[in-house]
Amino acid sequence: MATTPAPTAEQPMDDDARRLAELGYKQELRRKWSGFSNFAISFSIISILAGCFTTFGQAWNNGGPVAISWGWPLISLFILIIGFCLAELVSAYPTAGGIYWWAATMGRPVHGWFTGWLNLIGLVAVTASVDYGCATFLNLTLSALFDGWAGTGHQTFGLFVVILALHGLINIYGHRIIDVLQNVSVWWHVAGAAAVVLILVLVPDNHQSFQFVFTERFNNSGFGDGETGGLAFWFYVLPLGFLLTQYTITGFDACAHVSEETRGASKAAAQGLWRSIFYSAVGGWILLLAFLFAATDVDAINEAGGFSGAIFESALTPFFFKAVIIISTIGQFFCGMSCVTSMSRMAYAFSRDRAVPGWKLWSKVNRNGTPVNAIIGATLAGLVLTLPALYQRGGIPVAFYAVVSVAVIGLYLSFIIPIFLRLRMGDRFTPGPWTLGRRYKLLGWIAVVEIAVISVYFVLPIVPAGVPGNPDFSWTAVNYAPIAIGGVLLGVATWWYASARKWFTGPRRTVDQAEPEPEPAEPS
């Protein structure tokens, strides 16, 4: 495959290509995305039409309405702080490598090594979980539209494979319109979410009270004997419910991964990152409150394991039920498409620096500036990660929530490393046009503590049957997030000490011209 030539004397560099050259890379990806398109990809990956619908049951079962009405804005605030910290970094270092590039530059190669692998596994898991959620809702849609469609778990998995393949093909062959589709996705999410809210407000004959929405607590987790006032509820069950927010508002590092394709990236990518979090937080809260006010048949929702579809089915007419499900399914399809874009750019950039086995294959771009092999390889990795869902047998979809947990932990652990290194550099850090100023210390430490806390919670068992030693223990109920994350960390650590530390030097320059980089922080 041919690569796009770097700018020459006859084709002078613009400011973006010049800044990229200063960071060590020639311009290979096509830089045609606007600032709005950069915002759009993260807004689409966050996708309130995906996470709010597919992981609603996690919050409903673990805390109930209070985990949503109060938990969503609280956790959103912490995520926005994390976003501010990352926005400052992408403004200083607008590269497709994003998170791991920052870690390697501000720290040492070992920091970039672990950050890159955590970020990559997180992006693979986000893509897998979004597409599996899309398949779940598409399966529900087909069941509602066609009497002969059974809607089984194996049909869901089959649809997941088809959707994943379609997203790969769109990213490979839709290079001319992929940025346009990102823009369309934004307006679909805005109009679609508004339509769902209006339907849930106007169509149902009855609604829940404000007291129910803002004070009612549920404990359907199986932990703590169903109590909603003890220590087990407040310090174990309720925090598990926050996975809804922490998962939905993630993937915003996509603004960094497509920064090499964005015009005016030093400002546009930073603004796109924090704005995608803010607008998603506001829109998602309004959408979820509409869910809760329409959740009048509590028994039906509980019987469905907290699945959001039970709200729509019990509160709406068949026509409007189908309309809501279709709106969400299309939004989730757009979200998965954006996830593949972000994931493949990270795989391409990490391979460009020779960190991925077979890096020569994954770092190639075709004449259209598309990393085709990285797209194919990363989507196949998402398929493999989701294989345990084939063995799920009804009830709470533990396999799906496990993939969700892998996504959250992988991504947020990859965020904590460069944020901590930024704190350690202090005044030696050279900011870009968008900066936090002196506020970086307070915000950075808040971000570090929040990520550390959620990373512990989301490797814990989701249901009692997933606890080793429990009389009802079953491997199909195990939250395999710690196995997946732990396996990755063990593998990359072993690889690092056995081999990679001898040859992985962090980001590798593909151009000669460069200005002096920030001095690495001293080892702690």
Coordinates of C-alpha atoms in Angstrom, one line a residue:
M1 CA 0.0 0.0 0.0
A2 CA 1.3 3.4 -0.9
T3 CA 1.5 6.2 1.7
T4 CA 0.5 9.7 1.2
P5 CA 3.7 11.8 0.6
A6 CA 4.7 14.4 3.2
P7 CA 4.6 18.1 2.2
T8 CA 7.4 19.1 0.0
A9 CA 8.9 22.4 -1.1
E10 CA 6.3 22.6 -3.9
Q11 CA 3.6 21.7 -1.3
P12 CA 4.5 23.8 1.7
M13 CA 3.4 22.9 5.2
D14 CA 0.5 24.6 6.9
D15 CA 0.6 25.4 10.6
D16 CA -0.9 22.0 11.5
A17 CA 1.6 20.0 9.5
R18 CA 4.4 22.1 10.8
R19 CA 3.4 21.4 14.4
L20 CA 3.0 17.7 13.7
A21 CA 6.6 17.8 12.2
E22 CA 7.8 19.5 15.4
L23 CA 6.3 16.5 17.3
G24 CA 8.2 14.2 15.0
Y25 CA 5.7 13.0 12.3
K26 CA 5.0 13.7 8.7
Q27 CA 1.5 14.3 7.6
E28 CA 0.2 10.9 6.3
L29 CA -3.5 11.0 7.3
R30 CA -5.7 13.4 5.4
R31 CA -6.3 16.6 7.4
K32 CA -9.8 17.6 6.3
W33 CA -11.8 17.5 9.5
S34 CA -13.3 20.7 10.8
G35 CA -13.4 21.6 14.5
F36 CA -17.0 20.6 14.6
S37 CA -16.2 17.2 13.0
N38 CA -13.6 16.7 15.8
F39 CA -16.2 17.4 18.4
A40 CA -18.7 15.2 16.6
I41 CA -16.6 12.0 16.8
S42 CA -16.3 12.2 20.6
F43 CA -19.9 13.3 21.0
S44 CA -21.0 10.3 18.8
I45 CA -18.8 7.9 20.8
I46 CA -20.2 9.1 24.1
S47 CA -23.6 8.7 22.5
I48 CA -26.4 9.2 25.0
L49 CA -28.5 7.1 22.6
A50 CA -26.2 4.2 23.3
G51 CA -25.0 4.2 26.9
C52 CA -28.1 5.6 28.5
F53 CA -30.2 2.8 26.8
T54 CA -27.9 -0.2 27.1
T55 CA -26.5 0.3 30.6
F56 CA -29.5 1.7 32.2
G57 CA -30.2 -1.6 34.0
Q58 CA -26.8 -1.4 35.8
A59 CA -27.9 1.7 37.6
W60 CA -31.5 0.6 38.1
N61 CA -30.5 -2.6 39.8
N62 CA -27.7 -1.0 41.8
G63 CA -29.2 2.0 43.5
G64 CA -32.4 2.6 41.4
P65 CA -33.6 6.1 40.5
V66 CA -31.2 7.9 42.9
A67 CA -28.2 6.2 41.1
I68 CA -29.4 7.9 38.0
S69 CA -31.1 11.2 39.0
W70 CA -28.2 12.2 41.4
G71 CA -25.5 9.8 40.3
W72 CA -25.4 11.0 36.7
P73 CA -24.7 14.7 37.3
L74 CA -22.3 13.9 40.2
I75 CA -20.1 11.5 38.1
S76 CA -20.5 13.7 35.0
L77 CA -18.8 16.5 37.0
F78 CA -15.8 14.3 37.8
I79 CA -15.6 13.2 34.2
L80 CA -15.6 16.8 33.0
I81 CA -12.7 17.5 35.2
I82 CA -10.8 14.6 33.7
G83 CA -11.7 16.0 30.3
F84 CA -10.3 19.4 31.1
C85 CA -7.0 17.7 32.1
L86 CA -6.8 15.8 28.8
A87 CA -7.9 18.9 26.8
E88 CA -4.8 20.7 28.0
L89 CA -2.6 17.8 26.9
V90 CA -4.1 17.5 23.4
S91 CA -3.7 21.2 22.9
A92 CA 0.1 20.8 23.7
Y93 CA 0.5 17.5 21.8
P94 CA -2.1 17.1 18.9
T95 CA -1.1 13.6 17.6
A96 CA -3.0 10.5 16.7
G97 CA -1.1 8.6 19.4
G98 CA -2.8 10.9 21.9
I99 CA -2.8 9.4 25.4
Y100 CA 0.3 7.2 25.1
W101 CA 2.3 9.8 23.2
W102 CA 1.8 12.3 26.0
A103 CA 2.8 9.7 28.6
A104 CA 6.0 8.7 26.8
T105 CA 6.9 12.4 26.2
M106 CA 6.3 13.6 29.7
G107 CA 7.7 10.5 31.3
R108 CA 9.7 7.6 30.0
P109 CA 9.1 4.9 27.3
V110 CA 7.7 2.6 29.9
H111 CA 5.0 5.0 30.7
G112 CA 4.0 5.2 27.0
W113 CA 4.2 1.5 26.7
F114 CA 1.6 0.7 29.5
T115 CA -0.5 3.7 28.6
G116 CA -0.7 2.7 25.0
W117 CA -1.8 -0.9 25.7
L118 CA -4.4 0.2 28.3
N119 CA -5.8 2.7 25.9
L120 CA -5.9 0.3 23.0
I121 CA -7.7 -2.5 24.9
G122 CA -10.1 0.2 26.2
L123 CA -10.9 1.4 22.7
V124 CA -11.4 -2.2 21.5
A125 CA -13.7 -2.9 24.4
V126 CA -15.7 0.3 23.8
T127 CA -16.2 -0.6 20.2
A128 CA -17.2 -4.2 21.1
S129 CA -19.7 -3.1 23.8
V130 CA -21.3 -0.4 21.6
D131 CA -21.8 -2.7 18.7
Y132 CA -23.1 -5.5 20.9
G133 CA -25.5 -3.0 22.5
C134 CA -26.6 -1.9 19.0
A135 CA -27.1 -5.6 18.1
T136 CA -29.3 -6.0 21.2
F137 CA -31.5 -3.2 20.3
L138 CA -31.6 -4.2 16.6
N139 CA -32.7 -7.6 17.8
L140 CA -35.5 -6.1 19.8
T141 CA -36.5 -4.0 16.9
L142 CA -36.7 -7.0 14.5
S143 CA -38.7 -8.9 17.1
A144 CA -41.2 -6.0 17.3
L145 CA -41.5 -5.7 13.5
F146 CA -41.5 -9.3 12.5
D147 CA -43.5 -12.1 14.2
G148 CA -41.1 -14.8 13.0
W149 CA -38.0 -13.2 14.6
A150 CA -37.3 -14.9 17.9
G151 CA -34.8 -12.5 19.2
T152 CA -32.5 -15.1 20.8
G153 CA -29.0 -14.4 22.3
H154 CA -27.3 -16.2 19.4
Q155 CA -29.2 -13.9 16.9
T156 CA -28.0 -10.9 18.9
F157 CA -24.4 -12.2 18.5
G158 CA -24.9 -12.8 14.8
L159 CA -26.2 -9.2 14.4
F160 CA -23.2 -8.0 16.4
V161 CA -20.8 -9.6 13.9
V162 CA -22.6 -8.1 11.0
I163 CA -22.7 -4.6 12.5
L164 CA -19.0 -4.8 13.4
A165 CA -18.1 -5.8 9.9
L166 CA -20.3 -3.0 8.4
H167 CA -18.5 -0.4 10.6
G168 CA -15.1 -1.7 9.4
L169 CA -16.2 -1.5 5.8
I170 CA -17.6 2.1 6.2
N171 CA -14.3 3.2 7.7
I172 CA -12.3 1.5 4.9
Y173 CA -14.3 2.6 1.9
G174 CA -16.1 5.7 3.3
H175 CA -13.0 7.8 3.7
R176 CA -14.6 10.6 1.6
I177 CA -17.7 10.9 3.7
I178 CA -16.7 9.7 7.2
D179 CA -16.3 13.2 8.6
V180 CA -19.7 14.1 7.1
L181 CA -21.3 11.0 8.7
Q182 CA -19.8 12.2 12.1
N183 CA -21.6 15.5 11.6
V184 CA -24.9 13.8 10.7
S185 CA -24.5 11.6 13.8
V186 CA -24.4 14.7 16.1
W187 CA -27.7 16.0 14.7
W188 CA -29.2 12.5 14.9
H189 CA -28.3 12.3 18.6
V190 CA -29.6 15.8 19.3
A191 CA -32.9 15.4 17.4
G192 CA -33.3 11.8 18.4
A193 CA -32.8 12.4 22.1
A194 CA -35.2 15.3 21.9
A195 CA -37.8 13.2 20.2
V196 CA -37.5 10.4 22.8
V197 CA -37.9 12.9 25.6
L198 CA -41.0 14.4 24.0
I199 CA -42.5 10.9 23.4
L200 CA -41.9 9.9 27.0
V201 CA -43.4 13.1 28.3
L202 CA -46.5 13.3 26.0
V203 CA -47.5 9.7 25.2
P204 CA -47.8 7.9 28.6
D205 CA -51.1 8.3 30.5
N206 CA -49.3 8.4 33.8
H207 CA -45.9 9.4 35.2
Q208 CA -43.9 8.8 38.3
S209 CA -43.6 11.5 41.0
F210 CA -40.7 13.7 41.7
Q211 CA -40.3 11.9 44.9
F212 CA -39.9 8.6 43.1
V213 CA -37.4 10.0 40.6
F214 CA -35.2 11.8 43.1
T215 CA -35.5 9.7 46.3
E216 CA -36.4 6.1 45.5
R217 CA -33.7 3.5 46.0
F218 CA -33.6 -0.1 44.7
N219 CA -31.2 -3.0 45.4
N220 CA -31.8 -5.7 42.9
S221 CA -28.1 -6.6 42.9
G222 CA -28.4 -9.6 45.2
F223 CA -25.8 -8.1 47.6
G224 CA -26.8 -6.8 51.0
D225 CA -30.1 -8.9 51.1
G226 CA -31.8 -6.2 49.1
E227 CA -31.4 -3.5 51.8
T228 CA -31.2 0.1 50.6
G229 CA -29.9 1.8 53.8
G230 CA -27.0 -0.2 55.1
L231 CA -23.3 0.2 54.5
A232 CA -23.3 -2.5 51.7
F233 CA -25.8 -0.4 49.7
W234 CA -24.0 2.9 50.0
F235 CA -20.4 1.7 49.7
Y236 CA -20.8 -1.3 47.3
V237 CA -24.1 -1.5 45.5
L238 CA -24.7 2.2 44.7
P239 CA -21.1 2.8 43.3
L240 CA -21.7 -0.1 41.0
G241 CA -24.6 1.8 39.6
F242 CA -22.4 4.6 38.6
L243 CA -21.0 2.4 35.8
L244 CA -23.9 3.8 33.7
T245 CA -22.4 7.3 33.7
Q246 CA -18.8 6.3 33.7
Y247 CA -19.3 4.1 30.7
T248 CA -21.6 6.4 28.7
I249 CA -19.4 9.4 29.0
T250 CA -16.2 7.8 27.7
G251 CA -14.2 7.5 24.5
F252 CA -13.8 11.3 24.4
D253 CA -10.1 10.8 23.8
A254 CA -11.2 10.3 20.1
C255 CA -10.6 14.1 19.7
A256 CA -6.9 13.4 20.2
H257 CA -6.8 10.3 18.0
V258 CA -8.2 12.2 15.0
S259 CA -6.2 15.4 15.8
E260 CA -3.8 14.7 12.9
E261 CA -6.9 14.8 10.6
T262 CA -8.3 18.0 12.2
R263 CA -7.6 21.6 11.0
G264 CA -6.4 23.9 13.8
A265 CA -6.0 20.9 16.0
S266 CA -4.2 22.6 18.9
K267 CA -7.4 24.5 19.8
A268 CA -10.1 22.6 18.0
A269 CA -9.3 19.2 19.5
A270 CA -9.0 20.6 23.0
Q271 CA -12.4 22.4 22.8
G272 CA -14.0 19.4 21.1
L273 CA -12.9 17.1 23.9
W274 CA -14.4 19.0 26.9
R275 CA -17.5 20.2 25.0
S276 CA -18.4 16.7 24.0
I277 CA -18.4 15.7 27.7
F278 CA -20.4 18.8 28.8
Y279 CA -23.2 18.6 26.2
S280 CA -23.5 14.9 26.6
A281 CA -23.8 15.2 30.3
V282 CA -26.6 17.8 30.1
G283 CA -28.5 15.9 27.3
G284 CA -28.0 12.5 28.9
W285 CA -29.4 13.7 32.3
I286 CA -32.5 15.1 30.6
L287 CA -33.0 11.9 28.7
L288 CA -32.6 9.7 31.8
L289 CA -35.0 11.8 33.8
A290 CA -37.5 11.2 31.1
F291 CA -36.9 7.4 31.4
L292 CA -37.5 7.6 35.2
F293 CA -40.7 9.6 35.0
A294 CA -42.1 7.1 32.5
A295 CA -41.0 4.1 34.5
T296 CA -44.5 3.5 36.0
D297 CA -44.5 -0.3 35.8
V298 CA -41.6 -1.1 38.2
D299 CA -42.4 -4.8 38.4
A300 CA -42.1 -5.2 34.6
I301 CA -38.8 -3.4 34.6
N302 CA -37.5 -5.5 37.5
E303 CA -38.5 -8.7 35.7
A304 CA -36.6 -7.5 32.7
G305 CA -33.4 -7.1 34.7
G306 CA -33.7 -3.3 34.6
F307 CA -33.6 -3.3 30.8
S308 CA -34.6 0.1 29.5
G309 CA -36.7 -1.4 26.8
A310 CA -39.2 -2.5 29.5
I311 CA -39.9 1.1 30.3
F312 CA -40.8 1.9 26.7
E313 CA -42.8 -1.3 26.2
S314 CA -44.9 -0.8 29.3
A315 CA -45.4 3.0 29.0
L316 CA -45.9 3.5 25.3
T317 CA -48.2 2.3 22.5
P318 CA -46.6 -0.2 20.1
F319 CA -46.0 2.5 17.5
F320 CA -44.1 4.8 19.8
F321 CA -42.3 1.9 21.4
K322 CA -40.9 0.9 18.0
A323 CA -40.1 4.5 17.2
V324 CA -38.0 4.9 20.4
I325 CA -36.1 1.7 19.8
I326 CA -35.4 2.5 16.2
I327 CA -34.1 6.0 17.1
S328 CA -31.8 4.5 19.7
T329 CA -30.6 1.7 17.4
I330 CA -29.6 4.1 14.6
G331 CA -27.8 6.3 17.2
Q332 CA -25.9 3.3 18.4
F333 CA -25.0 2.4 14.9
F334 CA -23.4 5.9 14.4
C335 CA -21.7 5.5 17.7
G336 CA -20.1 2.2 16.7
M337 CA -18.9 3.7 13.4
S338 CA -17.1 6.5 15.3
C339 CA -15.6 4.0 17.8
V340 CA -14.0 2.1 14.9
T341 CA -12.5 5.3 13.6
S342 CA -11.0 6.2 16.9
M343 CA -9.8 2.7 17.7
S344 CA -8.1 2.2 14.3
R345 CA -6.3 5.6 14.6
M346 CA -4.9 4.6 17.9
A347 CA -3.9 1.1 16.6
Y348 CA -2.2 2.9 13.6
A349 CA -0.3 5.4 15.8
F350 CA 0.9 2.8 18.3
S351 CA 2.0 0.5 15.5
R352 CA 3.8 3.5 13.8
D353 CA 6.0 3.6 16.9
R354 CA 6.5 -0.2 16.6
A355 CA 4.8 -1.2 19.8
V356 CA 2.3 -3.7 18.3
P357 CA 3.3 -7.1 17.0
G358 CA 3.2 -6.9 13.2
W359 CA 3.6 -3.2 13.4
K360 CA 4.6 -2.9 9.7
L361 CA 1.2 -4.3 8.7
W362 CA -0.9 -2.1 11.0
S363 CA 0.9 1.1 10.4
K364 CA 0.4 1.2 6.7
V365 CA -2.1 3.6 5.1
N366 CA -3.5 3.3 1.6
R367 CA -3.4 6.1 -1.0
N368 CA -6.5 7.6 0.5
G369 CA -4.8 8.1 3.8
T370 CA -6.8 5.3 5.5
P371 CA -5.2 2.8 7.9
V372 CA -7.0 -0.2 6.4
N373 CA -5.1 -3.0 8.2
A374 CA -5.4 -1.3 11.6
I375 CA -9.2 -1.1 11.0
I376 CA -9.4 -4.8 10.2
G377 CA -7.2 -6.0 13.0
A378 CA -8.8 -3.9 15.7
T379 CA -12.4 -4.9 14.7
L380 CA -11.3 -8.6 14.9
A381 CA -9.9 -8.0 18.4
G382 CA -13.3 -6.6 19.4
L383 CA -15.0 -9.7 18.1
V384 CA -12.7 -12.0 20.2
L385 CA -13.2 -9.9 23.3
T386 CA -17.0 -10.4 23.1
L387 CA -17.0 -14.1 22.5
P388 CA -18.1 -14.9 26.2
A389 CA -21.5 -13.3 25.4
L390 CA -22.2 -16.4 23.3
Y391 CA -22.5 -18.4 26.6
Q392 CA -24.8 -15.9 28.4
R393 CA -28.1 -17.5 29.5
G394 CA -30.7 -14.9 30.2
G395 CA -31.0 -12.6 33.3
I396 CA -28.5 -9.8 33.8
P397 CA -26.1 -9.6 30.8
V398 CA -23.0 -10.1 32.8
A399 CA -20.8 -10.7 29.8
F400 CA -21.9 -7.4 28.3
Y401 CA -21.3 -5.5 31.5
A402 CA -17.9 -7.2 31.8
V403 CA -16.9 -5.8 28.4
V404 CA -18.3 -2.4 29.5
S405 CA -16.1 -2.6 32.6
V406 CA -13.0 -3.5 30.5
A407 CA -13.7 -0.4 28.4
V408 CA -14.1 1.9 31.4
I409 CA -11.0 0.6 33.3
G410 CA -8.8 0.4 30.2
L411 CA -9.5 3.9 29.1
Y412 CA -9.5 5.6 32.4
L413 CA -6.3 3.9 33.6
S414 CA -4.7 5.1 30.4
F415 CA -5.9 8.6 31.3
I416 CA -4.5 8.6 34.8
I417 CA -0.9 8.1 33.7
P418 CA -0.4 11.2 31.5
I419 CA -2.5 13.3 34.0
F420 CA -0.2 12.2 36.9
L421 CA 2.9 12.9 34.7
R422 CA 1.6 16.3 33.9
L423 CA 1.2 17.0 37.7
R424 CA 4.8 15.7 38.2
M425 CA 6.2 18.0 35.5
G426 CA 4.8 21.1 37.1
D427 CA 6.1 24.3 35.5
R428 CA 8.4 22.4 33.1
F429 CA 5.3 21.5 31.1
T430 CA 4.9 23.7 28.0
P431 CA 1.2 24.3 27.4
G432 CA -0.5 24.7 24.0
P433 CA -3.0 27.5 23.2
W434 CA -5.7 25.9 25.5
T435 CA -4.4 25.6 29.0
L436 CA -5.7 25.2 32.6
G437 CA -3.2 27.6 34.0
R438 CA -2.6 27.2 37.8
R439 CA -5.8 25.2 38.1
Y440 CA -4.1 22.1 36.7
K441 CA -3.0 21.0 40.2
L442 CA -6.4 20.9 41.9
L443 CA -8.2 19.5 38.8
G444 CA -5.4 17.0 38.1
W445 CA -5.4 15.5 41.6
I446 CA -9.2 15.3 41.6
A447 CA -9.0 13.3 38.3
V448 CA -6.3 11.0 39.6
V449 CA -8.3 10.1 42.8
E450 CA -11.6 9.6 40.9
I451 CA -10.0 7.3 38.3
A452 CA -8.3 5.2 41.0
V453 CA -11.6 4.7 42.9
I454 CA -13.7 3.7 39.9
S455 CA -11.0 1.3 38.6
V456 CA -11.3 -0.6 41.9
Y457 CA -15.1 -0.8 41.8
F458 CA -15.5 -1.9 38.3
V459 CA -13.3 -5.1 38.7
L460 CA -15.6 -6.3 41.5
P461 CA -18.3 -8.9 41.0
I462 CA -21.5 -7.6 39.6
V463 CA -23.8 -10.3 41.0
P464 CA -23.4 -12.7 43.9
A465 CA -23.1 -15.7 41.6
G466 CA -19.9 -14.2 40.3
V467 CA -18.2 -14.4 43.7
P468 CA -15.9 -17.4 44.1
G469 CA -17.1 -19.6 47.0
N470 CA -20.7 -18.5 46.7
P471 CA -23.0 -21.6 46.7
D472 CA -24.5 -20.4 43.4
F473 CA -21.2 -19.5 41.8
S474 CA -21.1 -19.8 38.0
W475 CA -18.4 -18.9 35.6
T476 CA -21.0 -17.3 33.3
A477 CA -21.7 -14.8 36.0
V478 CA -18.1 -13.8 36.6
N479 CA -17.1 -10.2 35.8
Y480 CA -14.1 -11.1 33.6
A481 CA -12.9 -7.4 33.5
P482 CA -10.1 -8.1 36.0
I483 CA -9.1 -11.2 34.0
A484 CA -9.0 -9.2 30.7
I485 CA -7.3 -6.2 32.2
G486 CA -5.0 -8.2 34.4
G487 CA -4.1 -10.5 31.5
V488 CA -3.2 -7.5 29.4
L489 CA -1.1 -5.9 32.1
L490 CA 0.7 -9.1 32.9
G491 CA 1.4 -9.8 29.2
V492 CA 2.7 -6.3 28.4
A493 CA 4.7 -6.2 31.6
T494 CA 6.3 -9.5 30.9
W495 CA 7.0 -8.4 27.3
W496 CA 8.4 -5.1 28.5
Y497 CA 10.9 -6.7 30.9
A498 CA 11.8 -9.6 28.7
S499 CA 12.3 -7.6 25.5
A500 CA 10.6 -4.3 24.7
R501 CA 12.6 -2.2 27.2
K502 CA 15.6 -3.0 25.0
W503 CA 14.1 -1.6 21.8
F504 CA 11.0 0.5 22.6
T505 CA 12.1 4.1 22.9
G506 CA 8.7 5.7 22.7
P507 CA 7.5 7.8 19.8
R508 CA 9.7 7.4 16.7
R509 CA 10.2 10.4 14.5
T510 CA 9.3 10.1 10.8
V511 CA 10.7 13.6 10.0
D512 CA 14.0 15.2 10.8
Q513 CA 12.9 18.7 11.7
A514 CA 11.9 19.3 15.2
E515 CA 12.2 21.7 18.1
P516 CA 13.4 20.6 21.5
E517 CA 10.9 18.5 23.3
P518 CA 9.9 19.1 27.0
E519 CA 12.5 17.6 29.3
P520 CA 11.2 14.3 30.7
A521 CA 10.2 14.3 34.4
E522 CA 12.7 12.8 36.8
P523 CA 11.8 9.3 38.0
S524 CA 9.9 9.4 41.2

